[in-house]
Coordinates of C-alpha atoms (C1' of nucleotides) in Angstrom, one line a residue:
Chain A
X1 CA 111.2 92.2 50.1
X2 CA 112.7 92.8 53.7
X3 CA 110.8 91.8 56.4
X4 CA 110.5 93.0 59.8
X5 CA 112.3 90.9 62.2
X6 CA 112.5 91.2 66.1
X7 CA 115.6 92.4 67.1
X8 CA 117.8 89.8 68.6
X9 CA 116.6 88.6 71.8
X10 CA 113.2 90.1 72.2
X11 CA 110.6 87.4 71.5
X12 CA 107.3 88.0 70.9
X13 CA 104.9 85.6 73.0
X14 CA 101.9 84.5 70.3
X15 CA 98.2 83.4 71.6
X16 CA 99.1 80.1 71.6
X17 CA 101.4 80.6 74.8
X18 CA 99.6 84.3 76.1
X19 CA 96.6 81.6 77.9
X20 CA 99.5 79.8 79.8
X21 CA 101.1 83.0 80.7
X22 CA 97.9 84.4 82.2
X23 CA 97.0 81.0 84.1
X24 CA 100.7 81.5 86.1
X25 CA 100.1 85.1 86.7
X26 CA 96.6 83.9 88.1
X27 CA 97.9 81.7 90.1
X28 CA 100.9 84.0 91.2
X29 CA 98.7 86.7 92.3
X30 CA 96.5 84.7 94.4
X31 CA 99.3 83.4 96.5
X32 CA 100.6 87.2 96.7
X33 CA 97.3 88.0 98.0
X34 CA 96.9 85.6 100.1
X35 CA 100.1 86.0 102.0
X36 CA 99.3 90.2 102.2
X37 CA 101.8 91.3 99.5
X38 CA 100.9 94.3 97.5
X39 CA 101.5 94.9 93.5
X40 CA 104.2 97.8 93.2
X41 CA 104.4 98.9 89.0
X42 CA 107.7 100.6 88.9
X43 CA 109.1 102.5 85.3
X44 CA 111.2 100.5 83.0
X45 CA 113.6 103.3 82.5
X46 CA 115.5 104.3 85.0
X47 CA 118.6 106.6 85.8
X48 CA 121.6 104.7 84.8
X49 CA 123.4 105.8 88.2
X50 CA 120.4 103.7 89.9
X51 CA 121.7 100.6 88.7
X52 CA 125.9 101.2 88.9
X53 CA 124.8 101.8 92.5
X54 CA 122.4 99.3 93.2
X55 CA 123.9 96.5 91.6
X56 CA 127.6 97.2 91.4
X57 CA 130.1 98.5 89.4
X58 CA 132.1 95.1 89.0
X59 CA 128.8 92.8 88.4
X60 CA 128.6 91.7 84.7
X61 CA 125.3 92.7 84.5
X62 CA 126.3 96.1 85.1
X63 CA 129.4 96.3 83.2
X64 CA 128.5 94.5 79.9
X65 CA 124.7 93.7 79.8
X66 CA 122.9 97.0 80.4
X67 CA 120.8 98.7 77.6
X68 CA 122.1 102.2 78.0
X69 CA 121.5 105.1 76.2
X70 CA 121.3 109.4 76.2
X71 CA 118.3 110.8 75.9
X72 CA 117.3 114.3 74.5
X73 CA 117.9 116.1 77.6
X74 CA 121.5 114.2 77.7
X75 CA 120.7 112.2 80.6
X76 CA 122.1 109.1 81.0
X77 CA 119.0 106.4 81.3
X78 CA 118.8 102.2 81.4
X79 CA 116.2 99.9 80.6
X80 CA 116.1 98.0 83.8
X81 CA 118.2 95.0 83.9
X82 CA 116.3 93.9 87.1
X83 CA 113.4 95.0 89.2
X84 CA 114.8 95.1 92.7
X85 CA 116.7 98.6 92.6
X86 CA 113.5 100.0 90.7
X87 CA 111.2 98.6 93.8
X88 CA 113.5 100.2 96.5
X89 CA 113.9 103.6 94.8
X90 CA 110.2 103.8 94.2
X91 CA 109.8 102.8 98.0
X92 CA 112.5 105.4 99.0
X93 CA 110.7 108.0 96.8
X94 CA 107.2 107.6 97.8
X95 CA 108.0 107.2 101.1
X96 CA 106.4 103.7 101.8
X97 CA 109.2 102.6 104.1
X98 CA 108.1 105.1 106.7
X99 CA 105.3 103.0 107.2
X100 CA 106.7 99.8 108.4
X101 CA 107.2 97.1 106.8
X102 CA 106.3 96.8 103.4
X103 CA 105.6 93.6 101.1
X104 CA 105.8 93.8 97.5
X105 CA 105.3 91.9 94.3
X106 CA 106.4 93.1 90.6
X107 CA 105.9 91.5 87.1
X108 CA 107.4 92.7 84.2
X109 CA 110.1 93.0 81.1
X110 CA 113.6 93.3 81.9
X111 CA 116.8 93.9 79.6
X112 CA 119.7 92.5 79.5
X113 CA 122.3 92.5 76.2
X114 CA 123.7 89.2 76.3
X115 CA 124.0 86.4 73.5
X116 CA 120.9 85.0 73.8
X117 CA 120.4 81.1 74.1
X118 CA 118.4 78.6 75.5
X119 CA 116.5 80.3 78.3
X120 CA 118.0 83.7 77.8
X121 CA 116.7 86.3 76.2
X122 CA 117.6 90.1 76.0
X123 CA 114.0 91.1 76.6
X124 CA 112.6 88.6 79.5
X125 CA 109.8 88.9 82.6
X126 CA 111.0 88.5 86.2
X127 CA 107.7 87.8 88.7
X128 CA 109.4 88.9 92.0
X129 CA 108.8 89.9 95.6
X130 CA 110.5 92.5 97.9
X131 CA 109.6 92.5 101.2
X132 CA 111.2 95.7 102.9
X133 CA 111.8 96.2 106.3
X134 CA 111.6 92.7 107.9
X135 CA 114.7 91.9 108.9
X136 CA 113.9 88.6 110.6
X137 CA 115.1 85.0 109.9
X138 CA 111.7 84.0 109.5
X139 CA 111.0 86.5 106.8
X140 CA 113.5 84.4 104.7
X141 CA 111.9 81.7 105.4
X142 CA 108.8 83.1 104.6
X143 CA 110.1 84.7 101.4
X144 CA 111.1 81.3 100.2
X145 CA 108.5 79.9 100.9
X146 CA 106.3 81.7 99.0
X147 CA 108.4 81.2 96.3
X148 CA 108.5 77.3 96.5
X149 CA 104.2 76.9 97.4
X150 CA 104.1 79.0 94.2
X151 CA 106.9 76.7 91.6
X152 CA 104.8 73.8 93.1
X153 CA 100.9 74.9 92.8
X154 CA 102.1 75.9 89.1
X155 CA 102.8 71.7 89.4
X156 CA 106.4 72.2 88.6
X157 CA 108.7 68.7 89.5
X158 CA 111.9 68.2 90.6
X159 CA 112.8 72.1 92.0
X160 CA 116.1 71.7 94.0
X161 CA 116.4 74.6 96.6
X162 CA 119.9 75.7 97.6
X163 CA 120.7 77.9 100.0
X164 CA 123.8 79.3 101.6
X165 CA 124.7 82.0 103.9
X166 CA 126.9 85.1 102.5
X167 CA 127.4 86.7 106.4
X168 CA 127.8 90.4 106.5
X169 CA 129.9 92.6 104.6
X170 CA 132.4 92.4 107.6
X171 CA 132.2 88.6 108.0
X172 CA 133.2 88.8 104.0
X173 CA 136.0 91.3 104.5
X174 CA 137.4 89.1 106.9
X175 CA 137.1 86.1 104.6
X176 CA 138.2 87.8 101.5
X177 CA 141.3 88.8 103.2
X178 CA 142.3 85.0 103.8
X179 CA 141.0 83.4 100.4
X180 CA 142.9 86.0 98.7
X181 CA 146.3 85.3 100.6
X182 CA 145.7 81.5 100.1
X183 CA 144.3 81.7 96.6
X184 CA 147.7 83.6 95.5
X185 CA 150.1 81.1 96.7
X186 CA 147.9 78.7 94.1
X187 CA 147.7 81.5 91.5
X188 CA 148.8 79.7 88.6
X189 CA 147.2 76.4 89.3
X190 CA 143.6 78.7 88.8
X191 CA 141.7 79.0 85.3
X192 CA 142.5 82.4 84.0
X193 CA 139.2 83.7 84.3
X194 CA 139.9 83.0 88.5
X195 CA 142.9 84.3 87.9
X196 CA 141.4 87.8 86.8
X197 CA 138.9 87.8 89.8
X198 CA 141.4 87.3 92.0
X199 CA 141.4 91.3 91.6
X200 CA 137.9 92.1 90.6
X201 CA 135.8 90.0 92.3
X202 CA 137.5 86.8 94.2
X203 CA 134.3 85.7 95.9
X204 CA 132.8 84.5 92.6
X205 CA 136.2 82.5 92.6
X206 CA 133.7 80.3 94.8
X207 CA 131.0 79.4 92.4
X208 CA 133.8 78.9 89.2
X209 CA 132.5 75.7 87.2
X210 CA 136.4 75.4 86.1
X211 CA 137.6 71.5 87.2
X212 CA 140.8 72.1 88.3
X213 CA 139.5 75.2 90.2
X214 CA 137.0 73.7 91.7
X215 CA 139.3 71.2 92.9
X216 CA 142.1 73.5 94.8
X217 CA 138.7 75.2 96.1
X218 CA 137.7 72.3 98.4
X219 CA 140.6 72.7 100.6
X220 CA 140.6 76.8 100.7
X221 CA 139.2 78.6 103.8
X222 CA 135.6 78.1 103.6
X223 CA 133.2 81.3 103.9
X224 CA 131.0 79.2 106.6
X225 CA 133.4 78.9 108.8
X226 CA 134.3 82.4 109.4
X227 CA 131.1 84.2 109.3
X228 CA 130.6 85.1 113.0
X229 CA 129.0 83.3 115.4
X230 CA 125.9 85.7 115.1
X231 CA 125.6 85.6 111.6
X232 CA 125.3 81.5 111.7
X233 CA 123.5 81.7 114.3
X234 CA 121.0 83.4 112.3
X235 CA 121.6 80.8 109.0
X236 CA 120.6 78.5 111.5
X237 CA 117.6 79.7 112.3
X238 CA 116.5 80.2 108.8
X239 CA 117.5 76.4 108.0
X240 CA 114.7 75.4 111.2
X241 CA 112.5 77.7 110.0
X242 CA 112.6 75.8 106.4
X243 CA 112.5 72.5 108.4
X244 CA 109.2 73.4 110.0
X245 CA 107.8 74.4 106.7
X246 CA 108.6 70.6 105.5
X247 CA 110.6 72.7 103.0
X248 CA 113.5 70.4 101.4
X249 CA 116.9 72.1 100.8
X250 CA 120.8 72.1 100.5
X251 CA 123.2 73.7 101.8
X252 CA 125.1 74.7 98.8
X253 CA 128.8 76.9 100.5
X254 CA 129.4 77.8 96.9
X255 CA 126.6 79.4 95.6
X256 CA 127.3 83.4 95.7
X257 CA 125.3 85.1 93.4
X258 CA 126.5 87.6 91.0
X259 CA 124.8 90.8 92.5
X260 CA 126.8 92.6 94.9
X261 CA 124.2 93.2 97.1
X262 CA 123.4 90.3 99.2
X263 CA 124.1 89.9 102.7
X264 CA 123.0 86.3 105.1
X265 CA 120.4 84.3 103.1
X266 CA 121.1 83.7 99.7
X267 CA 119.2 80.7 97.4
X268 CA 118.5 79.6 94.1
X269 CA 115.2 77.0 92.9
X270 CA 117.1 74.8 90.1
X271 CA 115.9 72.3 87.6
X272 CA 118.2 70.4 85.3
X273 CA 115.9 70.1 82.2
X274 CA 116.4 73.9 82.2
X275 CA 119.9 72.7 80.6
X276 CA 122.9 75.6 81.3
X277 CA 120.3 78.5 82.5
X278 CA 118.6 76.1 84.9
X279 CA 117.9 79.3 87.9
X280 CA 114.2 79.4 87.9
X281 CA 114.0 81.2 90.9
X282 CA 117.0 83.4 92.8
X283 CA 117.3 85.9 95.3
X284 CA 118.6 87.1 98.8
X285 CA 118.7 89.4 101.9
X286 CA 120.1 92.4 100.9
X287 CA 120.3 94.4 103.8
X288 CA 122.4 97.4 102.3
X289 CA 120.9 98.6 99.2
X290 CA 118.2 100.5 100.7
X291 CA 121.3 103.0 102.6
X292 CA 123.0 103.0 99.6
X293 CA 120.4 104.4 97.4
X294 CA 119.8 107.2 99.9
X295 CA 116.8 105.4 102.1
X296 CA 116.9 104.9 105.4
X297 CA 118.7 101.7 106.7
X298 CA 116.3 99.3 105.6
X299 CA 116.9 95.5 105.9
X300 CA 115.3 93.7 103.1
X301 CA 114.7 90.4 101.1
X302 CA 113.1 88.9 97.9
X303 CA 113.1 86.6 94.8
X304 CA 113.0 86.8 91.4
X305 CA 111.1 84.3 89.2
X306 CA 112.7 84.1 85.2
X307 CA 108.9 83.7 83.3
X308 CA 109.9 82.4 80.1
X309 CA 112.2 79.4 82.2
X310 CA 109.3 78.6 84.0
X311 CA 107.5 78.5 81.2
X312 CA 110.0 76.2 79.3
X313 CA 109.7 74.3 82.4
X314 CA 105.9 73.7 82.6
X315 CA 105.5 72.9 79.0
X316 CA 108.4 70.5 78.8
X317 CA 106.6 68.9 81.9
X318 CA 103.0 69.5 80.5
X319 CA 104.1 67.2 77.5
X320 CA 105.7 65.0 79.9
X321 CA 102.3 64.3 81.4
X322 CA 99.5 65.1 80.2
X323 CA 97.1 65.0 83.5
X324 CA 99.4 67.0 85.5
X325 CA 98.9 70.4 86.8
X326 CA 101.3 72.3 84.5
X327 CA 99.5 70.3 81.3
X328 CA 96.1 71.6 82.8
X329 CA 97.4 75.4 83.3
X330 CA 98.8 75.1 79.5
X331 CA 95.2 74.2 78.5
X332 CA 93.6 77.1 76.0
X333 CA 90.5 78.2 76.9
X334 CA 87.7 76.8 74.1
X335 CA 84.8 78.7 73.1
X336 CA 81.2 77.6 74.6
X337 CA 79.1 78.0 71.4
X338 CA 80.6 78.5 67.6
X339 CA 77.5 80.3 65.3
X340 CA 76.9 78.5 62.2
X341 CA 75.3 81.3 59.8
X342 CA 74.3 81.9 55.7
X343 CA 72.2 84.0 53.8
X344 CA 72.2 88.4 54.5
X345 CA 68.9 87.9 57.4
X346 CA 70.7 85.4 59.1
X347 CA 74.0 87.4 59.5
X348 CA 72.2 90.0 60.6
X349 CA 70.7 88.2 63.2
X350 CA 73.9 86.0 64.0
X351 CA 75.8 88.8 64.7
X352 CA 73.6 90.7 66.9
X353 CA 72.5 86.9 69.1
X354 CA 76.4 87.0 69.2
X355 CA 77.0 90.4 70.9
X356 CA 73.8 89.3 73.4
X357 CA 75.2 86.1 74.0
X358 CA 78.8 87.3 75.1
X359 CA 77.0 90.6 77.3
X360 CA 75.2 87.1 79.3
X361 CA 79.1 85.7 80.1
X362 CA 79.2 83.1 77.7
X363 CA 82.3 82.3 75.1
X364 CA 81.3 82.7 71.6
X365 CA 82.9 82.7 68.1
X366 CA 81.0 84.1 65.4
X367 CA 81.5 82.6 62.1
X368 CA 82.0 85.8 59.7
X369 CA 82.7 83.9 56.3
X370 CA 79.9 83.2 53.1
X371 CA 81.5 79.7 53.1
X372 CA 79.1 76.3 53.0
X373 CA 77.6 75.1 56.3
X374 CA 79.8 71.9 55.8
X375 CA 83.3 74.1 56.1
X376 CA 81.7 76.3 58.9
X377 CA 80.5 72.8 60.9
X378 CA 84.4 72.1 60.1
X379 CA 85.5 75.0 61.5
X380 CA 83.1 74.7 64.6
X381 CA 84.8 71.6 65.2
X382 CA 88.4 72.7 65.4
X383 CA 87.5 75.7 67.0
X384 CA 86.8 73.0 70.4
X385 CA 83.1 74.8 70.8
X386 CA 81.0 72.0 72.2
X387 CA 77.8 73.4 70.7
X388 CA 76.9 75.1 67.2
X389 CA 73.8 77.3 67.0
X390 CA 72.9 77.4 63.3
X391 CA 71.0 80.2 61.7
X392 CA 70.2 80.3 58.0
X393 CA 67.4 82.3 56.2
X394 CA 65.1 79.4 56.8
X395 CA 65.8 79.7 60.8
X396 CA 65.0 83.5 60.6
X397 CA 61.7 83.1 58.9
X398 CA 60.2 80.4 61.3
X399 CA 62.4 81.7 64.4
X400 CA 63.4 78.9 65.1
X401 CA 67.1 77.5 65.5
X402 CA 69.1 74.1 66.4
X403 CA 71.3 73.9 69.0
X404 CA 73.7 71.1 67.7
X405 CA 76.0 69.2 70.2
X406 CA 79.2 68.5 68.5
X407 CA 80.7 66.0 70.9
X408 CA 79.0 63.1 70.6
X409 CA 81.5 60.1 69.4
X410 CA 78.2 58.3 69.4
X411 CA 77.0 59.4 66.2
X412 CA 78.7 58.9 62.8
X413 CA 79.9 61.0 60.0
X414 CA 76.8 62.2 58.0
X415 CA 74.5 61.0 61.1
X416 CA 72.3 64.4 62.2
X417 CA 73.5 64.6 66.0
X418 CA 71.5 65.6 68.6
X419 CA 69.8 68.7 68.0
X420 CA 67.4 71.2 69.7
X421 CA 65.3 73.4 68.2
X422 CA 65.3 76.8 70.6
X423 CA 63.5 80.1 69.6
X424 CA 65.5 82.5 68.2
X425 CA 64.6 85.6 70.5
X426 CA 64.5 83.3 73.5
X427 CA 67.9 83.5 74.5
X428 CA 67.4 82.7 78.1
X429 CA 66.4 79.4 76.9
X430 CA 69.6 79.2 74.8
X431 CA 71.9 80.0 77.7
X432 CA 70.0 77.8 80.3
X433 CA 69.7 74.9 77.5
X434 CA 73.6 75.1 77.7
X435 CA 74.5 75.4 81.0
X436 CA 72.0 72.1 81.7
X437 CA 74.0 70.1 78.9
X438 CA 77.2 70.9 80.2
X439 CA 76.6 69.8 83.8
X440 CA 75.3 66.7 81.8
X441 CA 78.3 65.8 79.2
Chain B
rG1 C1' 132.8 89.0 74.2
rC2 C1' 134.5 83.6 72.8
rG3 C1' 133.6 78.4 70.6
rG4 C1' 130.4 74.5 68.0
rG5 C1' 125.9 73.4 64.9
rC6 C1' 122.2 75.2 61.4
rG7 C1' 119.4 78.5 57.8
rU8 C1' 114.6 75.0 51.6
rC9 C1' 106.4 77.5 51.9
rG10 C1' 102.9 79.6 58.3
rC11 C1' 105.1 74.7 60.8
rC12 C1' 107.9 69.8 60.1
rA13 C1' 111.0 68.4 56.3
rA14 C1' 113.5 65.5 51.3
rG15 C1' 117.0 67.2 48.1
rU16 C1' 124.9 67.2 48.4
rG17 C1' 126.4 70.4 40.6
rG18 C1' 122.2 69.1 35.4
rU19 C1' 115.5 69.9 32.3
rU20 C1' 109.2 71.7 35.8
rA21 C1' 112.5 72.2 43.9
rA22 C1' 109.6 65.7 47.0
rG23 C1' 106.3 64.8 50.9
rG24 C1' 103.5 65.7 55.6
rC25 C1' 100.7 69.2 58.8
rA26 C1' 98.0 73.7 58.6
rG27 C1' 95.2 76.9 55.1
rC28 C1' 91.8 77.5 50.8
rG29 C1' 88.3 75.3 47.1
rG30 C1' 85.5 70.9 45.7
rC31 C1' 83.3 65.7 46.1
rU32 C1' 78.7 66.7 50.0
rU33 C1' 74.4 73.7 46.1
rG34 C1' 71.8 73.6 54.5
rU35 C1' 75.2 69.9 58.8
rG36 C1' 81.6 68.8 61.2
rG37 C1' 84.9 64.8 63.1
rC38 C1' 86.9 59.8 58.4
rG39 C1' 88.1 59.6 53.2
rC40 C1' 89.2 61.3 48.2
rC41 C1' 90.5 65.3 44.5
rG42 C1' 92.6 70.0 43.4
rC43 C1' 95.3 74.8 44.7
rU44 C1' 99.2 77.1 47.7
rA45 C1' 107.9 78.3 47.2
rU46 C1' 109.6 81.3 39.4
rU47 C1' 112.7 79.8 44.4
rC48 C1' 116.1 77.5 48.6
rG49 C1' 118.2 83.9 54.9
rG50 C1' 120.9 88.1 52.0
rG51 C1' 125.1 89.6 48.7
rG52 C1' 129.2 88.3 45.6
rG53 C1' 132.1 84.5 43.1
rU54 C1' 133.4 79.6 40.6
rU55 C1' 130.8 76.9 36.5
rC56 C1' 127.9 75.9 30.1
rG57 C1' 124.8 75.0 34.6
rA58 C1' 124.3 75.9 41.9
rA59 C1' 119.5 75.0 47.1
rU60 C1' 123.8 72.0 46.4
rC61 C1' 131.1 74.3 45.8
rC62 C1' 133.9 79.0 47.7
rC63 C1' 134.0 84.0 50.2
rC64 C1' 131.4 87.7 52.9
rU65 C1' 127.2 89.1 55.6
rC66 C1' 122.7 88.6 58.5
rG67 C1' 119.9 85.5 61.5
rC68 C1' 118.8 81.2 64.5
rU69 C1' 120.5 77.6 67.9
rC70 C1' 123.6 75.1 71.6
rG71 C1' 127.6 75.8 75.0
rC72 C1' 131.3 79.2 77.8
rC73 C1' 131.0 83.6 80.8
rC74 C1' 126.9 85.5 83.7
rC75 C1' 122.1 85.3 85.3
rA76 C1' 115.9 84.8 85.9

RNA sequence: GCGGGCGUCGCCAAGUGGUUAAGGCAGCGGCUUGUGGCGCCGCUAUUCGGGGGUUCGAAUCCCCUCGCUCGCCCCA
């Protein structure tokens, strides 16, 4: 007997978790909406070419962790690894960045084929924003902020924000020139994998976690101090804007990010109980990509948000404690009213008092079983229903029901609780009856 | 791609060569033939991820394989 397994890395998210998931993309969309920033829904395949370009040849992401395949028609397609290249092609395409500047938010799967482990997955949802054509400092700030009212409303504790400036592509040029020439005169002293991105890729030198590295690092030329004057001036203003916002953050000169696309603001919002993967939250200005995917020059920033950390987050911290906003937000939703019913008439009837019940807005679980009323009461108990209508054949024949209140510690095991007897056909009584008793318990 | 740990029921688990593979939770049935939360009783793995080997005998030892997991790399 084989079963059917997932492939490796795609995870499938049961009911249990789905409630918690809706509750952040509730509360994600009313801060987009609030702050003016529209829903873009972009393909998940895209041309391969789309991603080589946008995120850059030498990135891992692009050279080991894309899902790439032929199709029929021999083309060359990816499932997207991330959503920003998607959102500026689509913008490009349709023609939305001749009409100023554009906000944007996207939710959805993306792919990546790496080994999966604790808060990494091959299949995983990014919740991000793009805002296109607002090249100001305070659209940083504004972009992070959205980003850190958001981690905080979803009651999420102890979110570091980092920040750094990467300057322009010319401020780097300049840079890489130097930390190269000094970095070779220390070539064997590096960690091997340095020593190979010495060719590749030396800026990520910066962010290398190797000791000894990390070490030679702190007296090498430092990015900050050769970005030009305009470009820190700029960092600068970004920082007071964040300052104004009562926004915590630090400075962080080694944080690069592997995408090749940033330019100025980059940032990350951390949390150490995330273990190794602890990025909730990471993005940048990228000012370039829009030219280089065949738009006009288009400065740009955003954020990404990884779902499934932030949701390892908020239930770690929901168990942590109990009354806080993440535990709330976890919470499933409980019915309103569980139907106790036996005997053929009374199905009958159950079913259809159901069906009216649920048209009138209510939450109602329908008990479809021949078992005793003494497993069904059981049942309405664990289902978390606060009240149980019962209908048997007796109920149908005088019309009349009880309306049982299960949550009374008061009474004991055996004791009848408090019931009311409500007409059967009267369901406006039934729904007022409830709606009275809940503003009461 | 590289390194460590682990795979026994839906979930948590005991078992480290010897007749029928503990237990707990959940589920189902009953005690209570129309009233739950507590309690009690019963049922639920011919089988220990899969394959091969060693042995009179394997969940327990060996080999291979698959998967999970943690870390590295990288990123959300």
């Amino acid at each position: 007997m084989n079963q059917f397994k997932s492939l490796r890395g795609m995870v499938d998210v049961l009911p249990e978790q789905t409630s918690l998931w809706q509750a952040i993309e509730g509360v994600a969309r009313e801060h987009f909406s609030r702050a003016g920033i529209k829903e873009i829904r972009t393909p998940i395949l895209e041309a391969t070419d789309l991603f080589a370009r946008g995120i850059g040849e030498a990135t891992d992401v692009v050279g080991k962790e894309m899902y790439t395949f032929s199709d029929r028609g021999d083309r060359s397609c990816t499932l997207r690894p991330e959503g920003t290249a998607s959102v500026v092609r689509a913008a490009i395409e349709n023609g939305l960045l001749t009409q100023g500047g554009q906000r944007l938010w996207y939710e959805g799967p993306m792919f990546r084929y790496e080994r999966p482990q604790a808060g990494r997955q091959r299949q995983f949802h990014q919740l991000g924003i793009e805002f296109l054509g607002l090249k100001e400092p305070m659209n940083d700030a504004e972009v992070i902020s959205i980003a850190w009212h958001l981690l905080n409303d979803l009651g999420l504790k102890d979110l570091e924000l980092e920040i750094n400036s990467l300057g322009t592509e010319s401020d780097r040029d300049a840079f890489r020139t130097r930390f190269v020439s000094w970095l070779e005169s220390r070539r064997s002293e590096l960690d091997p994998d340095s020593q190979q991105r010495l060719k590749t890729n030396p800026l990520r030198i910066l962010d290398s976690k190797d000791k000894k590295t990390k070490v030679i690092l702190e007296s090498a030329p430092k990015l900050s101090e050769l970005i030009s004057a305009e470009s820190r001036h700029r960092f600068l203003h970004v920082q007071q804007s964040l300052e104004d916002l009562g926004i915590p953050f630090q400075v962080n000169e080694q944080l690069v990010r592997g995408l090749d696309y940033y330019d100025h603001t980059a940032f990350e919002i951390t949390n150490s109980q995330l273990g190794a993967q602890s990025t909730v939250c990471g993005g940048g200005r990228y000012d370039r990509l829009v030219q280089e995917l065949g738009g006009p020059a288009t400065p740009a920033i955003g954020w990404a948000i990884g779902l499934e950390r932030l949701i390892l987050l908020m239930t770690q911290q929901a168990n942590q404690n109990p009354l806080g906003k993440s535990a709330q937000l976890s919470k499933l939703k409980k019915p309103d009213l569980y139907i106790v019913n036996q005997g053929v008439d009374a199905k009958r009837k159950a079913l259809v008092i159901a069906q009216k019940l649920r048209d009138a807005g209510l939450r109602v679980e329908l008990d479809s079983s021949t078992a005793s009323f003494g497993k069904q009461f059981k049942r309405a108990d664990r289902s978390g229903a606060d009240y149980a209508f019962v209908i048997g054949d007796e109920e149908v024949k005088t019309g009349q029901a009880p309306l049982k209140y299960l949550r009374d510690s008061s009474t004991k095991n055996k004791e009848v609780s408090t019931e009311k007897l409500l007409h059967l056909d009267d369901l406006e009584s039934l729904i007022s009856t409830i709606h009275k008793e809940q503003n009461i318990h």
